[in-house]
XYZ file of C-alpha atoms in Angstrom:
431
model
C 50.422 -31.388 48.485
C 49.594 -31.357 52.235
C 51.281 -28.822 54.357
C 52.528 -29.348 57.733
C 50.984 -26.529 59.998
C 53.248 -27.441 62.884
C 55.936 -25.609 60.996
C 54.112 -22.464 61.147
C 54.384 -20.501 64.534
C 51.494 -17.960 64.890
C 51.790 -16.152 68.216
C 48.228 -16.469 69.842
C 48.761 -13.127 71.818
C 48.582 -11.444 68.635
C 45.225 -12.652 67.747
C 42.626 -10.713 69.352
C 38.739 -9.876 69.120
C 37.634 -6.455 69.042
C 34.315 -5.784 70.832
C 32.352 -2.796 69.741
C 29.343 -1.026 70.896
C 27.714 2.005 69.223
C 24.302 3.666 69.282
C 22.440 3.531 66.073
C 18.912 4.893 65.091
C 16.184 2.558 65.358
C 12.375 2.412 65.106
C 10.380 0.186 67.751
C 7.546 -1.613 66.506
C 4.912 -2.662 69.089
C 1.605 -1.708 70.931
C 1.994 2.097 71.096
C 5.679 1.949 70.946
C 6.244 3.029 67.612
C 8.762 5.695 68.247
C 12.196 6.683 67.103
C 14.948 5.813 69.614
C 18.669 5.133 69.619
C 19.671 1.444 70.703
C 23.131 0.142 71.348
C 24.428 -2.258 68.692
C 26.993 -4.680 69.938
C 29.367 -6.750 67.581
C 32.666 -8.484 67.660
C 35.297 -8.872 65.120
C 38.398 -10.704 64.843
C 41.694 -8.832 64.531
C 45.408 -8.831 65.046
C 48.199 -6.733 66.738
C 50.536 -4.855 64.284
C 53.217 -2.996 65.923
C 55.842 -4.277 68.057
C 54.651 -2.530 71.070
C 51.259 -4.105 70.951
C 49.648 -0.549 70.574
C 47.714 -0.858 67.579
C 45.206 -3.574 66.635
C 43.101 -3.946 63.565
C 40.075 -5.577 62.578
C 38.039 -6.357 59.366
C 34.241 -7.242 59.281
C 31.092 -6.398 57.423
C 30.787 -2.947 55.784
C 29.373 -0.709 58.433
C 28.196 2.522 56.594
C 27.310 4.276 59.715
C 30.290 3.515 61.910
C 31.923 6.753 63.346
C 34.766 6.208 65.884
C 33.543 9.070 68.045
C 30.255 7.176 68.717
C 31.593 3.760 69.417
C 33.304 2.221 72.489
C 36.012 -0.334 71.885
C 37.207 -3.040 73.954
C 40.184 -5.642 72.963
C 39.939 -9.262 74.114
C 42.847 -11.328 74.052
C 42.747 -15.250 73.380
C 43.435 -15.533 77.130
C 39.928 -13.706 77.578
C 41.660 -10.606 79.033
C 40.044 -7.335 77.965
C 41.494 -3.894 77.662
C 40.019 -0.487 76.728
C 40.854 0.951 73.326
C 41.166 4.395 71.742
C 39.823 4.543 68.038
C 42.217 6.281 65.930
C 40.405 6.334 62.566
C 38.403 4.102 59.992
C 38.943 3.342 56.416
C 35.492 2.919 55.082
C 36.653 1.664 51.644
C 37.903 -1.571 53.198
C 36.137 -1.739 56.674
C 39.234 -1.263 58.667
C 39.300 0.269 61.928
C 42.639 1.332 63.621
C 42.520 1.373 67.313
C 45.114 1.938 69.897
C 45.329 -0.183 73.175
C 48.025 -1.155 75.788
C 48.422 -5.032 75.420
C 51.233 -6.285 77.683
C 53.572 -8.954 76.462
C 52.000 -9.206 73.021
C 53.990 -10.581 70.234
C 53.070 -8.925 66.748
C 52.551 -10.846 63.479
C 55.163 -10.324 60.877
C 54.228 -8.815 57.538
C 55.422 -10.890 54.556
C 57.380 -9.115 51.944
C 55.405 -11.009 49.237
C 53.063 -8.696 47.427
C 51.748 -11.055 44.753
C 49.786 -14.024 45.740
C 46.544 -15.483 44.434
C 45.551 -19.290 44.255
C 46.314 -21.076 47.543
C 45.308 -24.281 49.264
C 43.882 -23.676 52.849
C 44.709 -26.348 55.470
C 41.912 -27.324 57.897
C 41.652 -25.679 61.059
C 43.192 -27.422 64.102
C 39.999 -27.621 65.914
C 36.142 -27.091 65.426
C 36.267 -23.564 66.999
C 35.477 -20.389 65.049
C 38.427 -18.409 66.332
C 40.829 -16.908 63.795
C 42.728 -19.602 62.227
C 45.924 -19.441 59.795
C 45.588 -20.472 56.249
C 49.018 -21.435 54.439
C 49.752 -20.106 51.009
C 50.850 -23.250 48.710
C 50.289 -21.821 45.202
C 49.827 -18.676 43.290
C 48.914 -18.026 39.688
C 47.751 -14.609 38.533
C 47.622 -10.766 39.791
C 44.036 -9.645 39.958
C 43.411 -5.887 39.222
C 40.941 -5.863 42.102
C 42.342 -4.413 45.394
C 40.843 -7.448 47.352
C 42.972 -10.346 45.991
C 40.648 -13.130 44.559
C 41.803 -16.530 45.629
C 40.469 -20.013 45.239
C 40.818 -22.305 48.126
C 40.638 -25.967 48.908
C 39.691 -28.188 51.505
C 37.347 -26.340 53.803
C 33.691 -27.326 52.563
C 32.629 -28.128 56.228
C 34.210 -25.145 57.820
C 32.558 -22.554 55.578
C 29.118 -24.048 56.482
C 29.602 -23.871 60.168
C 31.995 -20.848 60.682
C 32.584 -17.594 59.075
C 35.914 -17.283 57.623
C 35.851 -13.498 57.902
C 38.853 -12.288 59.898
C 40.883 -15.515 59.147
C 44.613 -15.112 58.370
C 46.277 -15.831 55.082
C 49.970 -16.880 55.801
C 52.946 -17.574 53.560
C 54.960 -20.841 54.081
C 57.080 -19.181 56.656
C 54.091 -18.118 58.849
C 54.377 -14.425 57.795
C 51.063 -12.345 57.389
C 49.877 -12.154 53.830
C 46.387 -10.724 54.461
C 42.878 -11.340 55.978
C 39.964 -13.249 54.648
C 37.153 -10.548 54.187
C 34.647 -12.830 52.118
C 34.260 -16.481 51.151
C 31.653 -18.446 49.147
C 31.128 -21.907 48.154
C 32.049 -22.626 44.406
C 29.026 -22.697 42.421
C 29.580 -26.482 40.998
C 32.366 -28.133 43.081
C 31.575 -28.525 46.834
C 35.354 -29.004 47.730
C 36.130 -25.571 46.323
C 35.528 -22.071 47.612
C 36.221 -18.554 46.612
C 37.709 -15.962 48.911
C 38.611 -12.211 48.868
C 41.794 -11.567 50.697
C 42.545 -7.992 52.129
C 46.375 -7.729 51.491
C 48.294 -6.903 54.727
C 50.268 -4.385 52.756
C 47.137 -2.620 51.911
C 46.186 -2.786 55.591
C 49.580 -1.322 56.588
C 49.696 1.565 54.147
C 46.061 2.632 54.972
C 46.713 2.336 58.685
C 49.878 4.583 58.293
C 47.778 7.223 56.252
C 45.030 7.216 58.978
C 47.511 7.721 61.787
C 49.528 10.194 59.943
C 46.655 12.365 58.872
C 44.498 11.975 61.712
C 41.278 11.402 59.806
C 39.192 8.831 58.315
C 39.479 7.414 54.702
C 36.203 7.868 52.748
C 34.510 5.366 50.433
C 33.145 5.849 46.923
C 29.521 5.856 46.365
C 27.369 6.002 43.189
C 23.843 5.636 44.522
C 22.741 2.300 42.845
C 21.289 -0.852 44.253
C 21.825 -4.107 42.715
C 19.894 -7.367 42.377
C 21.434 -10.607 43.390
C 21.793 -11.896 39.969
C 25.119 -13.353 39.044
C 26.060 -10.393 36.740
C 25.523 -7.100 38.756
C 22.282 -5.725 37.616
C 20.626 -2.245 38.613
C 17.655 -2.678 40.726
C 16.990 1.194 41.320
C 18.802 4.363 41.188
C 18.932 6.996 44.259
C 17.428 10.382 43.098
C 19.974 13.161 42.742
C 22.912 10.575 42.994
C 25.749 10.409 40.776
C 24.300 7.343 39.070
C 21.187 9.224 38.288
C 22.873 12.197 36.978
C 24.948 10.041 34.714
C 22.009 8.270 33.263
C 22.026 4.809 34.795
C 18.720 3.027 34.746
C 17.104 -0.090 36.212
C 17.831 -3.320 34.442
C 21.382 -2.003 33.255
C 23.616 -4.925 33.511
C 27.078 -3.802 34.514
C 29.831 -5.722 32.684
C 32.977 -3.855 33.354
C 34.737 -1.169 35.570
C 37.386 0.889 33.977
C 37.804 -1.846 31.449
C 38.097 -4.607 34.044
C 35.394 -7.438 34.113
C 33.081 -7.579 36.946
C 32.214 -11.221 38.202
C 29.636 -10.578 40.883
C 27.700 -7.867 42.914
C 30.334 -8.261 45.837
C 33.017 -7.319 43.568
C 31.214 -4.416 42.169
C 30.322 -2.875 45.493
C 33.955 -3.143 46.662
C 35.473 -1.904 43.746
C 33.416 1.329 43.921
C 33.930 1.830 47.607
C 37.715 1.278 47.091
C 37.919 3.964 44.237
C 36.992 6.547 47.021
C 35.010 9.972 46.713
C 35.865 12.117 43.792
C 36.961 9.587 41.331
C 35.942 9.139 37.869
C 34.628 5.656 36.869
C 33.832 4.273 33.257
C 31.106 1.550 33.492
C 30.488 -0.622 30.353
C 26.790 -1.742 30.576
C 24.279 -4.022 28.798
C 21.109 -2.127 28.360
C 18.660 -4.269 26.372
C 20.476 -5.556 23.431
C 22.999 -2.536 23.190
C 26.468 -1.938 24.575
C 26.938 1.370 26.285
C 29.601 3.327 28.298
C 28.718 5.658 31.150
C 31.156 7.856 32.902
C 30.304 8.751 36.509
C 32.014 10.315 39.451
C 31.856 8.938 42.789
C 31.124 10.851 46.091
C 30.779 10.316 49.668
C 27.748 8.093 50.696
C 25.067 10.326 51.969
C 24.001 9.354 55.684
C 20.438 9.956 54.764
C 20.352 6.608 52.752
C 21.950 4.707 55.497
C 20.157 1.503 56.958
C 18.258 1.811 60.137
C 17.331 -0.757 62.698
C 13.703 -2.008 63.247
C 13.331 -3.429 66.905
C 10.188 -5.674 66.998
C 8.767 -5.747 70.532
C 5.909 -8.027 69.812
C 2.479 -8.307 71.566
C 3.898 -7.685 75.047
C 5.717 -4.517 74.254
C 4.048 -2.739 77.195
C 5.977 -5.061 79.590
C 9.138 -4.798 77.620
C 11.139 -3.723 80.761
C 10.421 -7.001 82.328
C 11.105 -9.242 79.573
C 13.881 -11.833 79.894
C 14.557 -12.265 76.200
C 15.949 -9.796 73.894
C 13.543 -8.210 71.188
C 14.170 -9.210 67.587
C 16.172 -6.587 65.672
C 16.234 -6.409 61.808
C 18.199 -4.016 59.770
C 15.994 -2.247 57.291
C 16.901 0.011 54.351
C 16.001 3.702 54.485
C 12.870 4.699 52.632
C 11.763 8.355 52.188
C 8.372 7.820 53.821
C 10.182 7.155 57.148
C 10.784 10.933 57.797
C 7.019 11.369 57.585
C 6.449 8.549 60.010
C 5.473 5.632 58.031
C 7.116 2.182 58.128
C 6.294 0.612 54.917
C 6.954 -2.709 52.985
C 6.608 -3.820 49.342
C 3.146 -5.236 48.898
C 1.954 -8.061 46.572
C -1.138 -6.673 45.002
C -2.362 -10.261 44.098
C -2.612 -11.244 47.867
C -5.715 -9.115 48.270
C -8.892 -8.602 46.619
C -9.426 -4.968 45.426
C -12.181 -3.382 43.434
C -9.607 -1.975 41.004
C -6.499 -3.014 39.315
C -2.902 -2.014 40.347
C 0.483 -3.470 39.766
C 2.240 -2.708 43.068
C 2.283 -0.607 46.432
C 3.427 -0.611 49.881
C 1.793 -1.784 53.029
C 1.888 0.380 56.062
C 3.532 -1.827 58.794
C 3.843 0.918 61.669
C 3.101 4.676 62.090
C 5.361 6.789 64.356
C 3.581 8.453 67.067
C 3.102 12.317 66.933
C 4.343 12.135 63.265
C 2.895 13.969 60.290
C 1.439 10.586 59.040
C -0.473 9.874 62.356
C -1.756 13.375 62.360
C -3.642 12.959 59.053
C -5.118 9.770 59.946
C -3.231 6.940 58.291
C -3.674 3.370 59.815
C -1.474 0.232 59.893
C -2.720 -1.929 57.197
C -3.359 0.766 54.607
C -2.006 -0.019 51.167
C -0.087 2.948 49.598
C -0.612 2.521 45.666
C -0.031 6.227 44.316
C 1.775 9.355 45.280
C 0.580 12.466 43.345
C 0.379 11.166 39.681
C 2.839 8.365 40.197
C 1.645 4.586 40.698
C 3.971 2.772 42.918
C 5.126 -0.337 41.042
C 8.518 -0.422 42.561
C 10.730 1.207 45.302
C 12.309 3.596 42.610
C 8.735 4.961 41.870
C 8.463 5.816 45.538
C 11.813 7.601 45.602
C 10.720 9.441 42.331
C 7.305 10.473 43.447
C 8.668 12.296 46.531
C 11.551 13.698 44.698
C 9.398 15.413 42.026
C 6.518 16.331 44.403
C 5.193 19.896 43.572
C 5.998 22.318 46.264
C 6.968 19.477 48.564
C 3.325 18.383 48.686
C 2.388 14.542 48.643
C -1.189 13.578 47.793
C -1.033 9.952 48.862
C -3.583 7.548 47.639
C -4.198 4.308 49.633
C -6.637 1.614 49.799
C -8.506 0.735 53.102
C -11.359 -1.746 53.706
C -12.284 -1.966 50.104
C -12.282 1.962 49.562
C -9.770 4.359 47.971
C -8.877 7.252 50.172
C -6.178 10.044 49.911
C -4.396 12.431 52.492
C -2.078 15.321 51.760
C 1.320 15.498 53.406
C 4.189 17.971 53.339
C 7.763 16.872 53.047
C 8.930 19.892 54.712
C 7.965 21.033 58.319
């Protein structure tokens, strides 16, 4: 079945881009420039106008754990390249939804469909090759998923998903009314003509926005404190100390099979499901530990900002002439590690890549040291390999977290390897 897209009218004035700029913590790496600073992070997300006056626009993008409306400047850009300042109203951190208010003249809103149940649908190809928001038409539906983000199977866009991100594209019914927004898409594992998408239903967007506007505050996401591998079935990589997951007894290598009785099919689905639960909710996890099945009950909390990711800005060898550079420095998002507060920027180290006079299974390579930090004062150098803290040998990132968490009297005896010799230094985790 081929649907005639000419029968669907989507007001182009209702499709907008939201340009955001916010200050985020960053660590500059370069010659004598290893200092903590704040940098401006710029991003753009597709969105649409909701109300009849063109006052409120929404956008959906990647999850941004550090996003706070008070620290972000917003601009709304129309399809005609007109920009207007926007005022943030609030954020739903569960579903990466930002509610902003802006004056858009002569804007026609998208109409929300009354249809609440939609699943399998065929997506028609985009009119042109651009990556601007394009409408996809609902042709068929089959089942209702328990997951807040509707899981759909799409056809006919194998080339588009390779060249353009589908995030922010619109899912419409046959009358051109808005059903939801594509929040994620991935190719089918075996059939290259298929792709799976997650759709954020417009009814959920509408109710979430109404709550934010009514209450005047953000909506918190749920957090457990576990990090997962990229295996097909969600598998625990490590557990954050003092987190709900740690207190509930979750362990590395636990395989998560179900949440509250519902089967989990991917890492993406697990993360979104926990986030959508919100804080202060009890969750029952069915896990496979070794050859035994177990049930673990854990309560979600707000994510602690301490564990949010930072940015690393690599200035390169010409960092001293950075102000005169014509090209932008490379920026990399890096997960938080507990040694950052002491001034050490470390990366996991392969023990088989260097010859040592002793045997150890793992460790961390010191990539950079912040100036005037505790680590710089005791004599650490870039290239040192940290392999032990107090009595804990560092075979994984979890070992690193645990060794600092259980350090006696907040003192860290850090053992490291330098130029064929073992050395140690004492650091305090408190000033």
